[in-house]
Coordinates of C-alpha atoms in Angstrom, one line a residue:
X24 CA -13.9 31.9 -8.3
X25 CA -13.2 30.4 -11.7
X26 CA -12.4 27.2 -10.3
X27 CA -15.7 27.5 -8.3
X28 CA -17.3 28.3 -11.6
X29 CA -16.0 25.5 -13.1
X30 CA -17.3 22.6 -10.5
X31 CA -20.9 23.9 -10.7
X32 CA -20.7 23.4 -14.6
X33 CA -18.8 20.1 -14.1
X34 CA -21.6 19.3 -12.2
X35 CA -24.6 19.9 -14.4
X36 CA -22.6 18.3 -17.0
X37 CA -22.5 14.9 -14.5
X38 CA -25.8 15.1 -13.4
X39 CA -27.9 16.0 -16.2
X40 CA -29.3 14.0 -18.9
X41 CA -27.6 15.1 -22.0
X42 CA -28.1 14.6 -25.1
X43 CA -25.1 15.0 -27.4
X44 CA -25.5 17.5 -30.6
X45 CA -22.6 15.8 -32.2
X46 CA -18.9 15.9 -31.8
X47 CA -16.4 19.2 -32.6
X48 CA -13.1 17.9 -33.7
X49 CA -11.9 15.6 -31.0
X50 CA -14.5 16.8 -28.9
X51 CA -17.9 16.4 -27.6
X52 CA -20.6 19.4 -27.6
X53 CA -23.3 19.1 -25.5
X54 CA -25.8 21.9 -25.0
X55 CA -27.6 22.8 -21.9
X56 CA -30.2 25.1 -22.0
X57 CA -31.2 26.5 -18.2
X58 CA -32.4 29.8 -17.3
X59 CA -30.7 32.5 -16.9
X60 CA -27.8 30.7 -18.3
X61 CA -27.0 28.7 -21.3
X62 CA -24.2 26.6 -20.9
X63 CA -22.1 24.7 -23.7
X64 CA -19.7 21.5 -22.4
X65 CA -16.6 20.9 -24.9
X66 CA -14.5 18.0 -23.7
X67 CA -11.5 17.3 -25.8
X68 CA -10.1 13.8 -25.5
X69 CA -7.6 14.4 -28.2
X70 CA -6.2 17.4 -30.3
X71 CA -9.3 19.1 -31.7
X72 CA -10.6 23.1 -32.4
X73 CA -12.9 24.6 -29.8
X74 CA -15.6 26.3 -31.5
X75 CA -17.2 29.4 -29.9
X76 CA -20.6 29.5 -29.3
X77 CA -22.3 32.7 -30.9
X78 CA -24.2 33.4 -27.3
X79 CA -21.3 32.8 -25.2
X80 CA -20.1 35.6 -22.7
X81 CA -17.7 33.9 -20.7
X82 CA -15.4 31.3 -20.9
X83 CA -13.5 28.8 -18.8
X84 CA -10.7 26.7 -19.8
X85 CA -9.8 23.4 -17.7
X86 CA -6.8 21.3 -18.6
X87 CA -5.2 18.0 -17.5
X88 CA -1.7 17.2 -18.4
X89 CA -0.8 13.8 -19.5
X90 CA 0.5 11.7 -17.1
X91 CA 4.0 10.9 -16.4
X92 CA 6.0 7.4 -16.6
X93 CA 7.4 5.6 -13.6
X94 CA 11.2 4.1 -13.4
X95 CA 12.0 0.5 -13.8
X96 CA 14.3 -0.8 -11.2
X97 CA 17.6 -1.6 -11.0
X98 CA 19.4 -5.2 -10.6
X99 CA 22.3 -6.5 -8.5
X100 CA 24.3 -9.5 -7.0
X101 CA 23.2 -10.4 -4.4
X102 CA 24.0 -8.8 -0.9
X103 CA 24.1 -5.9 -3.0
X104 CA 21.0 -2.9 -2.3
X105 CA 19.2 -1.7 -5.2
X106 CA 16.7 0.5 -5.7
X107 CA 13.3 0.0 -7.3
X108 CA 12.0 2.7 -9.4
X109 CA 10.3 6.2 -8.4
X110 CA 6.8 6.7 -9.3
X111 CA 5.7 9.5 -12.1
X112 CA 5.4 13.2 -10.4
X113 CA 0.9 14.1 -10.4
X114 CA -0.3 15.6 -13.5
X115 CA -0.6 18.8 -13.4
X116 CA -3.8 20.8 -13.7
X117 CA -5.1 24.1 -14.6
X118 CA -7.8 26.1 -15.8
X119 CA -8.2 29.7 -17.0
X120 CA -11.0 32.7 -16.9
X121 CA -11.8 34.7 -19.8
X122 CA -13.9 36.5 -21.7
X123 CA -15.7 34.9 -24.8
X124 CA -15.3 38.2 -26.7
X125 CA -11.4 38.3 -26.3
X126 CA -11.3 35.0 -28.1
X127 CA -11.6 34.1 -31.9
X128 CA -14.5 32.0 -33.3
X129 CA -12.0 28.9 -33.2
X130 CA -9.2 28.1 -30.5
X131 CA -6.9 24.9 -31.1
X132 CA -6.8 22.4 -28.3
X133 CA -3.5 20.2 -27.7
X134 CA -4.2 17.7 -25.5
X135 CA -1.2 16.0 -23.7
X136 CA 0.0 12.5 -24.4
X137 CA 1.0 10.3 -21.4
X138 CA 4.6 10.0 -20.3
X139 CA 6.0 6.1 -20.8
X140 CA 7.5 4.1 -17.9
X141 CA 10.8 2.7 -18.1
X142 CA 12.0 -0.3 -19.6
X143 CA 12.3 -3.2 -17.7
X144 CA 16.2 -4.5 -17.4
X145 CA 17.1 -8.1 -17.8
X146 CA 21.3 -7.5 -17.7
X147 CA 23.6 -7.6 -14.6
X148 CA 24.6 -4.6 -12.7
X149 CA 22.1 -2.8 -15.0
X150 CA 20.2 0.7 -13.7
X151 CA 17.1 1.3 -14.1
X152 CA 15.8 3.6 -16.6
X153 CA 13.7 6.8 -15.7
X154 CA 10.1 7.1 -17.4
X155 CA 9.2 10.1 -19.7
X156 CA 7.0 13.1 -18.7
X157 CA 3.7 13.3 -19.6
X158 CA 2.8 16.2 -22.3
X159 CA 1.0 19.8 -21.7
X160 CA -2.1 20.2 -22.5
X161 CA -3.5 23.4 -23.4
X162 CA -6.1 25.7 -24.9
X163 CA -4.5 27.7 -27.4
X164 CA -2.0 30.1 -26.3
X165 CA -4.6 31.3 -23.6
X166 CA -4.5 28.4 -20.9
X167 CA -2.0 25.4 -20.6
X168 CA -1.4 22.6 -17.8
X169 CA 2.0 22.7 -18.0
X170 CA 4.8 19.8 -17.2
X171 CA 8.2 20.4 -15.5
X172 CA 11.5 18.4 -16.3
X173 CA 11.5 16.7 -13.2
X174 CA 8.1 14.9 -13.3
X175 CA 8.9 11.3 -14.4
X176 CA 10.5 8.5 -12.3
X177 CA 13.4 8.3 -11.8
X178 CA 14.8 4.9 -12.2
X179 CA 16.7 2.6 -9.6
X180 CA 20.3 2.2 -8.7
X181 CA 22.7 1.7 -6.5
X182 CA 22.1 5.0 -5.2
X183 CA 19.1 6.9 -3.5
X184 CA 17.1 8.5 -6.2
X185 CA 15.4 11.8 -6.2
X186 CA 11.8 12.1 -6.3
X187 CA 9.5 13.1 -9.1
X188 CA 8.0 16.5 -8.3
X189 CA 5.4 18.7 -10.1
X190 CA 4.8 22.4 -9.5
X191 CA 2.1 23.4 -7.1
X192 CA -1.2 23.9 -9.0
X193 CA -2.2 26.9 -10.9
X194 CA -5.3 27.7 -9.2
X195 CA -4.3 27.6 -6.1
X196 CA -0.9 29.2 -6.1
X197 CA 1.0 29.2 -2.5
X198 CA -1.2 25.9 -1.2
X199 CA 1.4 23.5 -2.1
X200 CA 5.0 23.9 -3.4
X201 CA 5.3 20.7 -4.9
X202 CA 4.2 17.2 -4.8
X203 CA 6.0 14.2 -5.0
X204 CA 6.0 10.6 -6.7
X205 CA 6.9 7.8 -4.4
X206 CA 10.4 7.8 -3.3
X207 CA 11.9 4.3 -3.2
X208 CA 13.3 3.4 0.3
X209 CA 15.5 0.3 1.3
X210 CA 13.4 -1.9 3.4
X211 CA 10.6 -0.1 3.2
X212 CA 7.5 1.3 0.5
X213 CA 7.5 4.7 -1.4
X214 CA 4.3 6.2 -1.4
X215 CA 3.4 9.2 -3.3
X216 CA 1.9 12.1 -2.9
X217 CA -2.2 12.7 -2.0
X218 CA -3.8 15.2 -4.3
X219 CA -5.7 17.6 -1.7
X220 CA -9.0 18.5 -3.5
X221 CA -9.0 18.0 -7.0
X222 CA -5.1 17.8 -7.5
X223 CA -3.5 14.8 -9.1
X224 CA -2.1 12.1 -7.0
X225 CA 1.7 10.6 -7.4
X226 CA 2.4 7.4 -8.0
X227 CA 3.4 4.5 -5.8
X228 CA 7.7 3.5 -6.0
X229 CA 8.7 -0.1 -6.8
X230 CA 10.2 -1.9 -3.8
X231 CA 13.9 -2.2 -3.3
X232 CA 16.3 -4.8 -2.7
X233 CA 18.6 -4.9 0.8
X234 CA 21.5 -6.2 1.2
X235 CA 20.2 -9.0 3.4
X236 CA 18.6 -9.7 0.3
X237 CA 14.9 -9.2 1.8
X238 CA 12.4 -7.7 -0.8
X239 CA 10.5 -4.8 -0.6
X240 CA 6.7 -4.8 -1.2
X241 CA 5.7 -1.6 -3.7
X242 CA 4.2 2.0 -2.8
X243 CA 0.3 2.8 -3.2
X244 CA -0.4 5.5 -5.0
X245 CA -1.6 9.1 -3.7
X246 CA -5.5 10.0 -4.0
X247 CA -7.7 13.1 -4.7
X248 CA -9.0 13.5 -1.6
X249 CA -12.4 15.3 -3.1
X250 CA -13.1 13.4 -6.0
X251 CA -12.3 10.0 -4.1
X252 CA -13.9 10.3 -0.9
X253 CA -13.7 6.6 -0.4
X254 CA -9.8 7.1 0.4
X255 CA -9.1 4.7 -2.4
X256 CA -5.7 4.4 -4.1
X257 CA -3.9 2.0 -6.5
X258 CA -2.4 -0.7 -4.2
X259 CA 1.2 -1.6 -4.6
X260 CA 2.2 -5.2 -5.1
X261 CA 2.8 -6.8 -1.8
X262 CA 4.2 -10.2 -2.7
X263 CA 7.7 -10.9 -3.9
X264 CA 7.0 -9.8 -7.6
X265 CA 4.0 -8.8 -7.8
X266 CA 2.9 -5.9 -10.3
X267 CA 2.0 -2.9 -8.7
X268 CA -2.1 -1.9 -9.7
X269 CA -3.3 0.0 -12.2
X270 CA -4.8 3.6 -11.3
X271 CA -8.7 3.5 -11.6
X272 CA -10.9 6.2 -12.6
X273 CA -12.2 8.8 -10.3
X274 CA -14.9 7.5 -8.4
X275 CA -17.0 10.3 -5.9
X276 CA -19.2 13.1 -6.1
X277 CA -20.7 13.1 -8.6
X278 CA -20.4 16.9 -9.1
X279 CA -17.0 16.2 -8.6
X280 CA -15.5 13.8 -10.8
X281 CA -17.1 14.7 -13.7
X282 CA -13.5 17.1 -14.2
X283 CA -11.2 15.1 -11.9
X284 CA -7.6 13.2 -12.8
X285 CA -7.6 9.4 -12.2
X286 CA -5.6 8.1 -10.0
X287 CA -2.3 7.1 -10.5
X288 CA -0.9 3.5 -10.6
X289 CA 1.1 1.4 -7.6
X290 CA 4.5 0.1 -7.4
X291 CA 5.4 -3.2 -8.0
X292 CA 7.5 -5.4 -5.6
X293 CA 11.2 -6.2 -5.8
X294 CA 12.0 -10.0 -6.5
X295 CA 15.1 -11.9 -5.0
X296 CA 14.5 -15.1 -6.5
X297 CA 12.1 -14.2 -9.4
X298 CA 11.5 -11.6 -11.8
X299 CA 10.3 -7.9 -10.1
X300 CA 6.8 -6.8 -10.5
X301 CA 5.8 -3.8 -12.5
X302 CA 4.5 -0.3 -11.6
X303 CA 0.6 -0.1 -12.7
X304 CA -0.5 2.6 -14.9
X305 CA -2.3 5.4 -14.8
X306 CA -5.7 5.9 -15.3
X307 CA -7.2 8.2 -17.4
X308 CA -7.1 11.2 -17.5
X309 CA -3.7 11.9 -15.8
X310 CA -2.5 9.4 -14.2
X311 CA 1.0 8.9 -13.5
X312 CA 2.8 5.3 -13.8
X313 CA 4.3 3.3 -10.5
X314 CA 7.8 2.5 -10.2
X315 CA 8.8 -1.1 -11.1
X316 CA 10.9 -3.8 -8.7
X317 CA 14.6 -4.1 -8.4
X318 CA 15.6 -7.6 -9.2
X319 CA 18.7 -9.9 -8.5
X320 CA 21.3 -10.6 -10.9
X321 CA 19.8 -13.7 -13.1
X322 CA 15.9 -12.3 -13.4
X323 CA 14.6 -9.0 -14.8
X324 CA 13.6 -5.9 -12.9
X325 CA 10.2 -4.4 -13.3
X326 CA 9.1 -1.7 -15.9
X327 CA 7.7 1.4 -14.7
X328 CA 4.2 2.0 -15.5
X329 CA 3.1 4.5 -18.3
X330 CA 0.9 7.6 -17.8
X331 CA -2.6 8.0 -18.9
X332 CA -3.0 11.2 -21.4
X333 CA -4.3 14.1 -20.3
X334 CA -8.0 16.1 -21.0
X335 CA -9.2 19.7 -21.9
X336 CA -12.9 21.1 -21.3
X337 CA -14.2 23.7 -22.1
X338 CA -17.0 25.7 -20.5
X339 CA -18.7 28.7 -22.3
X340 CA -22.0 30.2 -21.2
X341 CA -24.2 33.9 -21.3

């Protein structure tokens, strides 16, 4: 119920007119005056104090985590495999029922950086590096989106890497266990995860080298399936070195996007006889970084892609 709650106020906060009584902190009020309810908006952008409104009765939290790095690939001789590098785990999401009189006049609000994608390698034999994790986000102690340790990219090597994983989200426990980044594959294109509803999607993997020396195109990103009815994902690269794409904002239902992740960025393509192409970043808010190309010996591999930081809104009405 909260999370129905909470679309319907998304909602009027997409579709209405608003006008803006001037920012909180970080964030941005906006008043909404409907009968029976009132409604007050608070979106936090960046580490602010949520202000309670004297009227409120109820209260609903909603927080992104920052997005998470992809890996860079690896490089090799050739006739050597190597692996590209995974792409960042989804954000995770959360949001929280409660009371407006079990809460002070004034709650902090830590909103999460994004994770940064590996650094591209230039050196023989070198492995690529894994991406950082995106930062929780969180509404004082009473909500949090929270970040596990094995939600950045791995990056590429010699041998198969695991994938990126986040925890199933909080408001739906039990509907998924985990999703995944992409996986990077020899000879073929790690795709990440799809974000069912309004879940975060996982990042595309960076294409890998065989030992045939034949280059691997990148992995599109996952989607949220609601908030991007269009199907539309970050596209990998799909020419030898070409930079995976950027994740792009949600774009939907109106009543939809208006609290949704953006999408999360594509892996870039391996290179045999140039430099390998980036993974694409995230968009904001959320979005986790592709996985960058595995390279030959002589030409650098491709970075991972950085996350996009995360968002906290806040939802108070009588």
């Amino acid at each position: 119920m909260a999370m129905l709650r909470m679309i319907a106020v998304a909602a009027l906060a997409a579709l209405a007119t608003l006008a803006a009584s001037g920012p909180r902190a970080a964030g941005l009020e906006v008043g909404i005056a409907t009968a029976p309810e009132r409604i007050d908006v608070q979106k936090f952008m960046a580490n602010g104090t949520w202000i309670k409104p004297a009227w409120a009765t109820r209260v609903v939290a909603a927080a992104i985590s920052g997005g998470h790095g992809g890996g860079s690939g690896g490089t090799r001789g050739s006739g050597v495999p190597v692996y590209g590098g995974g792409g960042g785990a989804p954000c995770t999401m959360s949001t929280t029922e409660m009371l407006a009189a079990d809460l002070p006049d004034t709650v902090p609000v830590i909103v999460g950086a994004g994770g940064v994608g590996g650094a591209s390698q230039a050196g023989a034999d070198a492995n690529g590096v894994a991406g950082t994790n995106g930062a929780i986000s969180q509404f004082g102690s009473y909500g949090r989106a929270s970040v596990v340790a094995s939600a950045a990219g791995p990056g590429g090597g010699v041998s198969a890497p695991t994938a990126a994983s986040a925890p199933g989200e909080r408001f739906s426990p039990g509907l998924i266990g985990s999703l995944l980044g992409g996986l990077p594959v020899l000879g073929t294109s790690g795709v990440g995860s799809d974000g069912p509803g309004l879940f975060c999607s996982g990042a595309g993997a960076g294409g890998s080298l065989t030992a045939a020396n034949t280059f691997n195109a990148g992995g599109n990103s996952g989607f949220a399936r609601l908030a991007d009815p269009s199907s539309a994902r970050s596209l990998r690269g799909t020419t030898e070195g070409a930079a995976g794409a950027a994740g792009v904002a949600a774009s939907g239902y109106a009543s939809l996007k208006a609290f949704a992740p953006g999408d999360s960025g594509g892996g870039g393509a391996s290179g045999v006889t140039m430099a390998a192409g980036a993974g694409g970043n995230g968009a904001i808010p959320g979005g986790s970084g592709g996985g960058g190309g595995a390279a030959r010996n002589g030409f650098a591999s491709g970075k991972g892609g950085d996350g996009a930081r995360g968002e906290v809104w806040v939802f108070a009405w009588r």
